[in-house]
Amino acid sequence: MPLNREQLAQRISEEIEDGFVVNLGIGIPTLVANYIPNNKFVMLQSENGLLGIGPFPMESEVDADLINAGKQTVTEALGASYFSSADSFGMIRGGHVDLTVLGAMEVDQNGDIANWMVPGKMVKGMGGAMDLVAGARRVIVAMQHADKEGNSKLRQVCTLPLTGKKCVNRIVSDFGVIDLTSEGFLLKEYAPDMTPEQVLKATEGFMRIDPNCKPIQLKDQSPS
Amino acid sequence: MRNKVYPNAQAALEGIKDNMTLVVGGFGLCGIPENCIQALKDSGAKGLTCVSNNAGVDDFGLGILLHTRQIKKMISSYVGENPTFEKQFMNQELEVELCPQGTLAERIRAGGAGIPGFYTPTGVGTKVAEGKEVKVFEGREYLLERGIKGDFAFVKAWKGDKFGNLIFRKTARNFNPMAATAGKITVAEVEELVEIGELPPDQIHTPGIFVQRIFKGQNYQKRIEQKTVRKVSILCP
């Protein structure tokens, strides 16, 4: 069975180390925050100018001056700080953010990522995505392995306009955990009830199977 | 001392003309200069180029200037959430320059700091790089991006004094400090306007040198785009 959205988020949460500063994109990446265990000290960065995102506010705490990059009302975590957009992207571009997790429409075997526009459709803009993939120390992509028609989104070459070149370190898809190497995709883990060969078959780009490839193991855990 | 204090937004906009470039603070609807935007609408100035991270929503923020077709061009990083924008853009009635958010922040910062251009790794190998100089530093490619200055800049702060010193609040700071530096005339609207000496010098985010005009804003709506709440209280350990 491919992973569902919550399981994807849970698997990605294991990529987060104690002491990390992490920027989570909109969608599945946002769910990752729910699975960070309490014994890890993690600061979540919001590119609109907050380091230390707390949980959603109680109704009585809602503050129009306190939102995340998705424009949702949030609270501040202990140890939080506020700053300007220039400082925020100084953190991001300057390599001070340990990890970013983003969604993608396509990733190719060179580590190029496309996640901001589809020609012919209304373009909403790249927001901070191009800065994040260019500057974060580690870029993890959370994505569906295939589109609704079953076409692989892990391509030989991206067909959509790029967000960044050679910048993805790891993909966590509903089919598996895949690293980007100088020789294309490397399958490290696969979804339970699938086989590495099935993942390989579902991938358009060049993929090798790691000799130590193993099934994804998720701890019994509900969101914290 | 030169008086910087204006009675209201309408007065503070004196000198606004058609075809001007305006740098406007705010992220989404958070920290936007609500009074100035309304006064811009009332001024009827058109052909405007607005440099702002977003374009507001249909009936609020810069969106209201799209409705009246006063904006000719937007320079922004993200313009979703706005059907009027979409319609005018698709009909090619509106020019749009999409710029990565960090690049936009730095372009405004640079413009205000006397730096005409800078190199950034953001956007290398993408559509954003088209027509721009690429230079290699220590084996990595960077794009030349240009600083931005405005005829006017409009910012919203929490507190300000009569010299123009500003303090922002929480994430309503966002693009406002950079925008404040980038206007030939910077207009600051504040929730609380105090006497010189009342703001602690160590707490000031934008020194008054950058602000030419200041007024106390009125009737702030502070709209929330996505109100998200939790039901249960979380106890801190």
CSV table of C-alpha atoms in Angstrom, one decimal:
chain,number,residue,atom,x,y,z
A,1,MET,CA,0.0,0.0,0.0
A,2,PRO,CA,1.4,3.4,-0.8
A,3,LEU,CA,1.7,5.8,2.1
A,4,ASN,CA,-1.2,8.1,2.8
A,5,ARG,CA,-0.6,11.8,3.5
A,6,GLU,CA,-0.3,11.4,7.3
A,7,GLN,CA,2.1,8.5,6.9
A,8,LEU,CA,4.2,10.5,4.5
A,9,ALA,CA,4.4,13.3,7.0
A,10,GLN,CA,5.3,10.9,9.8
A,11,ARG,CA,8.1,9.4,7.7
A,12,ILE,CA,9.5,12.8,6.9
A,13,SER,CA,9.4,13.8,10.6
A,14,GLU,CA,12.2,11.2,11.2
A,15,GLU,CA,14.5,13.3,9.0
A,16,ILE,CA,14.4,16.1,11.5
A,17,GLU,CA,17.2,16.1,14.1
A,18,ASP,CA,17.4,17.5,17.5
A,19,GLY,CA,18.4,21.2,17.3
A,20,PHE,CA,17.4,21.7,13.7
A,21,VAL,CA,15.9,24.8,12.2
A,22,VAL,CA,13.3,23.7,9.7
A,23,ASN,CA,11.1,25.4,7.1
A,24,LEU,CA,8.0,23.5,6.1
A,25,GLY,CA,6.2,24.3,2.9
A,26,ILE,CA,2.4,24.3,2.4
A,27,GLY,CA,0.4,21.0,2.2
A,28,ILE,CA,1.8,17.7,3.3
A,29,PRO,CA,5.0,19.4,4.6
A,30,THR,CA,2.9,21.4,7.1
A,31,LEU,CA,1.6,18.1,8.5
A,32,VAL,CA,5.2,17.1,9.4
A,33,ALA,CA,5.1,19.4,12.4
A,34,ASN,CA,2.5,17.2,14.1
A,35,TYR,CA,4.9,14.3,14.2
A,36,ILE,CA,8.0,15.9,15.6
A,37,PRO,CA,8.6,14.2,19.0
A,38,ASN,CA,8.6,16.3,22.1
A,39,ASN,CA,12.1,15.1,23.0
A,40,LYS,CA,13.6,17.0,20.1
A,41,PHE,CA,14.1,20.7,20.2
A,42,VAL,CA,13.2,22.0,16.8
A,43,MET,CA,12.6,25.6,15.6
A,44,LEU,CA,10.2,26.0,12.7
A,45,GLN,CA,11.0,28.9,10.5
A,46,SER,CA,8.2,30.9,8.7
A,47,GLU,CA,9.6,33.0,5.9
A,48,ASN,CA,7.3,35.9,6.6
A,49,GLY,CA,9.4,36.6,9.7
A,50,LEU,CA,9.1,34.2,12.5
A,51,LEU,CA,11.6,31.7,13.9
A,52,GLY,CA,9.7,29.4,16.4
A,53,ILE,CA,6.2,28.7,15.1
A,54,GLY,CA,3.9,27.5,17.8
A,55,PRO,CA,0.6,25.6,17.5
A,56,PHE,CA,-2.6,27.2,16.2
A,57,PRO,CA,-4.1,29.7,18.7
A,58,MET,CA,-7.0,29.1,20.9
A,59,GLU,CA,-10.0,31.2,19.7
A,60,SER,CA,-9.1,33.8,22.4
A,61,GLU,CA,-5.5,34.1,21.3
A,62,VAL,CA,-6.1,34.8,17.6
A,63,ASP,CA,-3.9,37.7,16.5
A,64,ALA,CA,-4.1,39.2,13.0
A,65,ASP,CA,-0.4,40.3,13.4
A,66,LEU,CA,0.7,36.7,13.9
A,67,ILE,CA,0.5,34.4,10.9
A,68,ASN,CA,2.6,31.8,9.1
A,69,ALA,CA,3.7,31.8,5.4
A,70,GLY,CA,0.4,30.1,4.5
A,71,LYS,CA,-1.4,33.1,6.0
A,72,GLN,CA,-2.8,31.0,8.8
A,73,THR,CA,-3.1,32.3,12.3
A,74,VAL,CA,-0.4,30.7,14.6
A,75,THR,CA,1.3,31.3,18.0
A,76,GLU,CA,4.9,31.8,18.9
A,77,ALA,CA,6.9,28.9,20.5
A,78,LEU,CA,9.1,29.4,23.5
A,79,GLY,CA,12.3,31.1,22.3
A,80,ALA,CA,10.7,32.5,19.2
A,81,SER,CA,11.9,35.7,17.4
A,82,TYR,CA,10.5,38.0,14.8
A,83,PHE,CA,12.4,39.7,12.0
A,84,SER,CA,12.0,41.3,8.5
A,85,SER,CA,11.6,39.5,5.2
A,86,ALA,CA,15.2,40.5,4.3
A,87,ASP,CA,16.6,38.9,7.5
A,88,SER,CA,14.3,35.9,6.9
A,89,PHE,CA,15.7,35.2,3.5
A,90,GLY,CA,19.2,36.0,4.8
A,91,MET,CA,18.7,32.9,7.0
A,92,ILE,CA,17.4,30.9,4.1
A,93,ARG,CA,19.7,31.9,1.3
A,94,GLY,CA,22.7,32.1,3.7
A,95,GLY,CA,22.5,28.4,4.5
A,96,HIS,CA,21.4,28.8,8.1
A,97,VAL,CA,18.2,26.7,7.7
A,98,ASP,CA,19.1,23.1,8.3
A,99,LEU,CA,16.2,21.6,6.3
A,100,THR,CA,13.3,22.5,4.1
A,101,VAL,CA,10.5,20.2,3.1
A,102,LEU,CA,8.5,21.2,0.0
A,103,GLY,CA,6.0,19.7,-2.3
A,104,ALA,CA,6.7,19.2,-6.0
A,105,MET,CA,5.0,18.5,-9.3
A,106,GLU,CA,8.2,17.0,-10.8
A,107,VAL,CA,11.7,16.1,-9.7
A,108,ASP,CA,14.2,14.7,-12.1
A,109,GLN,CA,17.2,12.4,-11.8
A,110,ASN,CA,19.6,15.4,-11.7
A,111,GLY,CA,17.9,16.8,-8.6
A,112,ASP,CA,16.1,19.5,-10.5
A,113,ILE,CA,12.7,20.5,-9.1
A,114,ALA,CA,9.6,22.0,-10.6
A,115,ASN,CA,6.8,23.1,-8.2
A,116,TRP,CA,5.6,26.6,-9.2
A,117,MET,CA,4.0,26.8,-12.5
A,118,VAL,CA,2.2,24.9,-15.3
A,119,PRO,CA,2.3,26.6,-18.7
A,120,GLY,CA,-1.2,27.7,-19.8
A,121,LYS,CA,-2.5,27.7,-16.3
A,122,MET,CA,-2.8,30.7,-14.0
A,123,VAL,CA,0.6,31.4,-12.5
A,124,LYS,CA,0.4,32.3,-8.8
A,125,GLY,CA,4.1,32.9,-8.3
A,126,MET,CA,7.0,31.1,-6.7
A,127,GLY,CA,6.8,32.8,-3.3
A,128,GLY,CA,9.8,31.8,-1.3
A,129,ALA,CA,10.3,28.3,-3.0
A,130,MET,CA,13.2,29.3,-5.3
A,131,ASP,CA,15.1,30.9,-2.3
A,132,LEU,CA,14.5,27.8,-0.1
A,133,VAL,CA,15.8,25.3,-2.7
A,134,ALA,CA,18.8,27.5,-3.4
A,135,GLY,CA,19.7,28.1,0.2
A,136,ALA,CA,18.6,25.5,2.7
A,137,ARG,CA,21.3,23.0,3.7
A,138,ARG,CA,19.1,20.1,2.9
A,139,VAL,CA,16.1,19.9,0.6
A,140,ILE,CA,13.5,17.1,1.1
A,141,VAL,CA,10.6,16.8,-1.3
A,142,ALA,CA,7.3,15.4,-0.2
A,143,MET,CA,5.3,14.2,-3.3
A,144,GLN,CA,3.1,11.7,-4.9
A,145,HIS,CA,5.2,9.3,-7.0
A,146,ALA,CA,2.7,9.3,-9.9
A,147,ASP,CA,0.0,11.7,-11.2
A,148,LYS,CA,-3.7,10.7,-11.4
A,149,GLU,CA,-3.1,9.0,-14.8
A,150,GLY,CA,-0.3,6.9,-13.3
A,151,ASN,CA,2.5,8.9,-15.0
A,152,SER,CA,5.7,9.1,-13.0
A,153,LYS,CA,6.5,12.4,-11.5
A,154,LEU,CA,10.1,11.3,-10.9
A,155,ARG,CA,11.4,12.2,-14.4
A,156,GLN,CA,14.5,11.8,-16.5
A,157,VAL,CA,14.2,15.5,-17.1
A,158,CYS,CA,11.6,17.9,-15.7
A,159,THR,CA,9.1,19.0,-18.3
A,160,LEU,CA,7.7,21.9,-16.3
A,161,PRO,CA,9.5,25.2,-15.6
A,162,LEU,CA,12.1,24.7,-12.9
A,163,THR,CA,12.1,26.1,-9.3
A,164,GLY,CA,15.8,25.1,-8.9
A,165,LYS,CA,18.6,23.0,-10.5
A,166,LYS,CA,20.5,20.2,-8.8
A,167,CYS,CA,19.1,21.0,-5.4
A,168,VAL,CA,17.0,18.1,-4.1
A,169,ASN,CA,18.7,15.8,-1.6
A,170,ARG,CA,15.9,13.3,-0.9
A,171,ILE,CA,12.4,12.5,-2.0
A,172,VAL,CA,9.8,10.9,0.3
A,173,SER,CA,7.0,9.8,-2.0
A,174,ASP,CA,4.0,7.6,-1.2
A,175,PHE,CA,6.0,4.8,-2.8
A,176,GLY,CA,9.3,5.2,-1.1
A,177,VAL,CA,12.3,7.1,0.1
A,178,ILE,CA,14.7,8.1,-2.7
A,179,ASP,CA,18.0,9.8,-2.5
A,180,LEU,CA,19.5,12.0,-5.3
A,181,THR,CA,23.0,10.9,-6.3
A,182,SER,CA,25.4,11.7,-9.1
A,183,GLU,CA,24.0,8.6,-10.8
A,184,GLY,CA,20.3,9.5,-10.5
A,185,PHE,CA,17.7,8.2,-8.1
A,186,LEU,CA,18.7,5.7,-5.4
A,187,LEU,CA,15.8,3.8,-3.7
A,188,LYS,CA,16.5,3.5,0.0
A,189,GLU,CA,13.2,2.5,1.4
A,190,TYR,CA,9.9,1.3,-0.2
A,191,ALA,CA,6.3,1.4,1.0
A,192,PRO,CA,5.1,-1.6,2.9
A,193,ASP,CA,3.3,-4.1,0.7
A,194,MET,CA,5.2,-2.9,-2.4
A,195,THR,CA,8.4,-4.3,-3.7
A,196,PRO,CA,11.5,-2.3,-4.8
A,197,GLU,CA,10.9,-3.5,-8.4
A,198,GLN,CA,7.4,-2.0,-8.4
A,199,VAL,CA,8.8,1.3,-7.3
A,200,LEU,CA,11.5,1.0,-10.0
A,201,LYS,CA,8.8,0.3,-12.6
A,202,ALA,CA,6.7,3.3,-11.5
A,203,THR,CA,9.7,5.6,-12.0
A,204,GLU,CA,10.5,7.2,-15.3
A,205,GLY,CA,13.9,8.6,-14.4
A,206,PHE,CA,17.0,6.4,-13.9
A,207,MET,CA,16.8,4.6,-10.5
A,208,ARG,CA,19.0,2.2,-8.8
A,209,ILE,CA,18.0,0.1,-5.8
A,210,ASP,CA,20.3,0.5,-2.7
A,211,PRO,CA,21.7,-2.9,-1.6
A,212,ASN,CA,20.4,-2.1,1.9
A,213,CYS,CA,17.0,-1.1,0.6
A,214,LYS,CA,14.3,-1.9,3.2
A,215,PRO,CA,10.6,-1.4,3.7
A,216,ILE,CA,9.5,1.9,5.4
A,217,GLN,CA,8.8,1.3,9.0
A,218,LEU,CA,6.6,3.7,10.8
A,219,LYS,CA,6.3,3.8,14.6
A,220,ASP,CA,2.9,3.4,16.1
A,221,GLN,CA,2.2,7.1,16.6
A,222,SER,CA,-0.7,9.4,16.5
A,223,PRO,CA,0.1,13.1,15.9
A,224,SER,CA,1.6,14.8,19.0
B,1,MET,CA,12.3,70.7,13.1
B,2,ARG,CA,10.7,69.8,9.9
B,3,ASN,CA,7.2,68.6,10.6
B,4,LYS,CA,6.6,65.0,9.5
B,5,VAL,CA,3.2,64.5,11.1
B,6,TYR,CA,0.2,64.6,8.7
B,7,PRO,CA,-3.4,64.6,9.8
B,8,ASN,CA,-4.5,61.6,7.7
B,9,ALA,CA,-3.7,59.4,4.7
B,10,GLN,CA,-5.2,61.8,2.2
B,11,ALA,CA,-2.9,64.6,3.3
B,12,ALA,CA,0.1,62.3,3.5
B,13,LEU,CA,-0.3,61.3,-0.1
B,14,GLU,CA,0.2,64.8,-1.4
B,15,GLY,CA,2.3,64.6,-4.7
B,16,ILE,CA,1.0,61.2,-5.8
B,17,LYS,CA,0.8,61.2,-9.6
B,18,ASP,CA,-0.1,58.8,-12.4
B,19,ASN,CA,2.6,56.3,-13.5
B,20,MET,CA,4.5,56.4,-10.2
B,21,THR,CA,6.3,53.4,-8.7
B,22,LEU,CA,5.1,52.5,-5.2
B,23,VAL,CA,6.8,50.2,-2.7
B,24,VAL,CA,4.2,48.8,-0.4
B,25,GLY,CA,4.8,46.8,2.8
B,26,GLY,CA,2.9,43.8,4.0
B,27,PHE,CA,2.6,40.0,3.6
B,28,GLY,CA,-0.8,38.9,2.5
B,29,LEU,CA,-3.1,41.1,4.4
B,30,CYS,CA,-0.8,41.2,7.4
B,31,GLY,CA,0.9,44.5,8.1
B,32,ILE,CA,-0.5,46.3,5.0
B,33,PRO,CA,-0.9,50.1,5.0
B,34,GLU,CA,-4.7,50.0,5.0
B,35,ASN,CA,-5.3,53.7,5.2
B,36,CYS,CA,-2.8,54.6,2.5
B,37,ILE,CA,-4.2,52.0,0.1
B,38,GLN,CA,-7.7,53.5,0.6
B,39,ALA,CA,-6.4,57.0,0.1
B,40,LEU,CA,-4.6,55.8,-3.1
B,41,LYS,CA,-8.0,54.6,-4.4
B,42,ASP,CA,-9.6,57.9,-3.5
B,43,SER,CA,-6.7,59.8,-5.2
B,44,GLY,CA,-7.6,58.2,-8.6
B,45,ALA,CA,-3.9,58.0,-9.5
B,46,LYS,CA,-3.5,55.4,-12.3
B,47,GLY,CA,-0.8,53.6,-14.3
B,48,LEU,CA,0.8,52.7,-11.0
B,49,THR,CA,3.6,50.2,-10.6
B,50,CYS,CA,3.2,48.5,-7.2
B,51,VAL,CA,6.1,46.6,-5.7
B,52,SER,CA,4.6,44.4,-3.0
B,53,ASN,CA,4.9,40.7,-2.0
B,54,ASN,CA,1.3,40.1,-2.8
B,55,ALA,CA,-1.7,41.8,-4.5
B,56,GLY,CA,-4.2,41.6,-1.7
B,57,VAL,CA,-7.6,39.8,-2.1
B,58,ASP,CA,-10.5,40.8,-4.3
B,59,ASP,CA,-11.9,43.4,-2.0
B,60,PHE,CA,-9.1,44.3,0.3
B,61,GLY,CA,-5.4,45.3,0.3
B,62,LEU,CA,-4.0,46.2,-3.1
B,63,GLY,CA,-6.9,44.3,-4.6
B,64,ILE,CA,-9.1,47.4,-4.3
B,65,LEU,CA,-6.7,49.2,-6.7
B,66,LEU,CA,-6.9,46.4,-9.2
B,67,HIS,CA,-10.7,46.7,-9.1
B,68,THR,CA,-10.4,50.4,-10.1
B,69,ARG,CA,-7.7,49.5,-12.6
B,70,GLN,CA,-5.3,52.0,-11.1
B,71,ILE,CA,-2.4,49.4,-11.2
B,72,LYS,CA,-0.5,49.0,-14.5
B,73,LYS,CA,2.1,46.6,-13.2
B,74,MET,CA,2.8,44.4,-10.1
B,75,ILE,CA,6.2,43.2,-9.0
B,76,SER,CA,5.4,40.4,-6.5
B,77,SER,CA,6.4,36.9,-5.4
B,78,TYR,CA,2.9,35.4,-5.0
B,79,VAL,CA,-0.4,36.7,-6.4
B,80,GLY,CA,-2.9,33.8,-5.7
B,81,GLU,CA,-6.1,34.4,-3.8
B,82,ASN,CA,-7.3,37.2,-6.1
B,83,PRO,CA,-9.8,36.5,-8.9
B,84,THR,CA,-9.7,40.1,-10.1
B,85,PHE,CA,-6.0,39.9,-10.5
B,86,GLU,CA,-6.3,36.6,-12.4
B,87,LYS,CA,-8.9,38.0,-14.8
B,88,GLN,CA,-6.9,41.2,-15.6
B,89,PHE,CA,-3.7,39.2,-15.9
B,90,MET,CA,-5.2,36.6,-18.3
B,91,ASN,CA,-6.7,39.5,-20.4
B,92,GLN,CA,-3.3,41.1,-20.5
B,93,GLU,CA,-4.6,44.2,-18.9
B,94,LEU,CA,-2.1,43.9,-16.1
B,95,GLU,CA,1.6,43.5,-16.3
B,96,VAL,CA,3.2,41.2,-13.8
B,97,GLU,CA,6.9,40.6,-12.8
B,98,LEU,CA,7.1,37.6,-10.6
B,99,CYS,CA,10.2,37.7,-8.4
B,100,PRO,CA,11.3,35.2,-5.8
B,101,GLN,CA,10.3,36.4,-2.3
B,102,GLY,CA,13.9,36.6,-1.0
B,103,THR,CA,15.1,38.3,-4.1
B,104,LEU,CA,12.2,40.8,-3.8
B,105,ALA,CA,13.1,41.6,-0.2
B,106,GLU,CA,16.7,42.0,-1.0
B,107,ARG,CA,16.0,44.1,-4.1
B,108,ILE,CA,14.0,46.6,-2.0
B,109,ARG,CA,16.7,46.5,0.8
B,110,ALA,CA,19.4,47.1,-1.8
B,111,GLY,CA,17.5,49.9,-3.4
B,112,GLY,CA,17.1,51.7,-0.1
B,113,ALA,CA,20.8,51.0,0.8
B,114,GLY,CA,22.3,52.6,-2.3
B,115,ILE,CA,23.2,49.2,-3.9
B,116,PRO,CA,22.1,49.1,-7.6
B,117,GLY,CA,22.5,45.4,-8.0
B,118,PHE,CA,23.6,42.2,-6.3
B,119,TYR,CA,24.3,38.5,-7.1
B,120,THR,CA,22.0,35.8,-5.7
B,121,PRO,CA,21.9,32.0,-6.1
B,122,THR,CA,18.1,32.1,-6.2
B,123,GLY,CA,16.6,31.3,-9.6
B,124,VAL,CA,19.7,30.2,-11.4
B,125,GLY,CA,18.6,27.9,-14.3
B,126,THR,CA,15.0,28.9,-14.1
B,127,LYS,CA,12.7,31.4,-16.0
B,128,VAL,CA,13.7,34.0,-13.5
B,129,ALA,CA,17.2,33.9,-14.9
B,130,GLU,CA,16.2,34.8,-18.4
B,131,GLY,CA,18.0,37.8,-19.7
B,132,LYS,CA,20.1,38.3,-16.5
B,133,GLU,CA,23.8,38.2,-16.1
B,134,VAL,CA,25.2,35.1,-14.5
B,135,LYS,CA,28.5,35.2,-12.7
B,136,VAL,CA,30.4,32.3,-11.1
B,137,PHE,CA,31.8,32.8,-7.6
B,138,GLU,CA,33.8,29.9,-6.1
B,139,GLY,CA,32.4,27.5,-8.6
B,140,ARG,CA,28.7,28.4,-8.1
B,141,GLU,CA,26.5,30.4,-10.4
B,142,TYR,CA,24.7,33.6,-9.3
B,143,LEU,CA,22.3,35.9,-10.9
B,144,LEU,CA,22.6,39.7,-11.1
B,145,GLU,CA,19.4,41.2,-9.6
B,146,ARG,CA,18.7,45.0,-9.5
B,147,GLY,CA,17.8,47.1,-6.5
B,148,ILE,CA,14.3,48.7,-6.4
B,149,LYS,CA,13.4,52.3,-5.5
B,150,GLY,CA,10.0,53.8,-5.4
B,151,ASP,CA,8.7,57.3,-5.9
B,152,PHE,CA,6.7,56.6,-2.7
B,153,ALA,CA,6.9,53.9,-0.1
B,154,PHE,CA,3.9,53.0,2.1
B,155,VAL,CA,4.5,51.1,5.4
B,156,LYS,CA,2.4,50.2,8.4
B,157,ALA,CA,3.9,50.1,11.8
B,158,TRP,CA,2.5,49.4,15.3
B,159,LYS,CA,4.0,52.5,17.0
B,160,GLY,CA,5.8,55.5,15.7
B,161,ASP,CA,7.0,58.8,17.0
B,162,LYS,CA,6.9,62.3,15.5
B,163,PHE,CA,10.4,61.9,14.1
B,164,GLY,CA,9.3,58.8,12.2
B,165,ASN,CA,11.0,56.1,14.4
B,166,LEU,CA,9.0,52.9,13.9
B,167,ILE,CA,8.3,49.8,15.9
B,168,PHE,CA,6.5,46.9,14.1
B,169,ARG,CA,4.5,44.1,15.8
B,170,LYS,CA,5.1,40.3,15.4
B,171,THR,CA,4.8,39.1,11.8
B,172,ALA,CA,3.3,42.4,10.6
B,173,ARG,CA,6.9,43.5,10.3
B,174,ASN,CA,7.6,41.4,7.1
B,175,PHE,CA,8.5,43.7,4.1
B,176,ASN,CA,7.8,47.0,6.0
B,177,PRO,CA,11.3,47.8,7.2
B,178,MET,CA,12.8,47.4,3.7
B,179,ALA,CA,10.0,49.3,2.0
B,180,ALA,CA,10.5,52.2,4.5
B,181,THR,CA,14.1,52.6,3.2
B,182,ALA,CA,13.2,52.5,-0.5
B,183,GLY,CA,10.9,55.4,-1.0
B,184,LYS,CA,11.9,58.9,-2.2
B,185,ILE,CA,9.0,59.8,0.0
B,186,THR,CA,8.2,57.2,2.7
B,187,VAL,CA,4.8,57.4,4.3
B,188,ALA,CA,4.3,55.5,7.6
B,189,GLU,CA,0.9,54.9,9.1
B,190,VAL,CA,0.9,53.7,12.7
B,191,GLU,CA,-1.6,52.5,15.2
B,192,GLU,CA,-0.2,54.6,17.9
B,193,LEU,CA,1.6,57.9,17.3
B,194,VAL,CA,3.7,59.2,20.3
B,195,GLU,CA,5.9,62.1,21.2
B,196,ILE,CA,9.6,62.1,20.4
B,197,GLY,CA,11.4,60.3,23.3
B,198,GLU,CA,8.6,58.0,24.2
B,199,LEU,CA,9.9,55.0,22.2
B,200,PRO,CA,12.9,53.2,23.7
B,201,PRO,CA,15.8,53.8,21.3
B,202,ASP,CA,17.0,50.2,21.7
B,203,GLN,CA,13.6,48.9,20.5
B,204,ILE,CA,13.3,50.9,17.3
B,205,HIS,CA,13.1,48.8,14.1
B,206,THR,CA,13.1,51.6,11.5
B,207,PRO,CA,15.0,54.8,12.4
B,208,GLY,CA,13.1,57.9,11.6
B,209,ILE,CA,15.6,59.1,9.0
B,210,PHE,CA,13.9,56.8,6.5
B,211,VAL,CA,10.4,58.2,7.1
B,212,GLN,CA,9.3,61.6,5.6
B,213,ARG,CA,5.6,61.5,6.6
B,214,ILE,CA,3.8,59.8,9.4
B,215,PHE,CA,0.2,59.7,10.5
B,216,LYS,CA,-2.0,57.8,12.9
B,217,GLY,CA,-4.1,55.4,11.0
B,218,GLN,CA,-7.8,54.8,11.6
B,219,ASN,CA,-10.4,52.0,11.6
B,220,TYR,CA,-7.9,49.1,11.1
B,221,GLN,CA,-9.7,46.0,9.9
B,222,LYS,CA,-6.6,43.7,10.1
B,223,ARG,CA,-8.4,41.1,8.1
B,224,ILE,CA,-7.3,37.5,8.6
B,225,GLU,CA,-7.0,35.4,5.4
B,226,GLN,CA,-7.0,32.0,7.1
B,227,LYS,CA,-8.2,31.8,10.7
B,228,THR,CA,-7.0,28.5,12.1
B,229,VAL,CA,-7.6,27.6,15.8
B,230,ARG,CA,-7.1,24.7,18.1
B,231,LYS,CA,-9.8,23.5,20.5
B,232,VAL,CA,-7.7,22.2,23.4
B,233,SER,CA,-5.3,24.2,25.5
B,234,ILE,CA,-1.7,22.9,25.5
B,235,LEU,CA,0.2,22.9,28.8
B,236,CYS,CA,3.8,24.0,28.7
B,237,PRO,CA,6.1,21.5,30.5
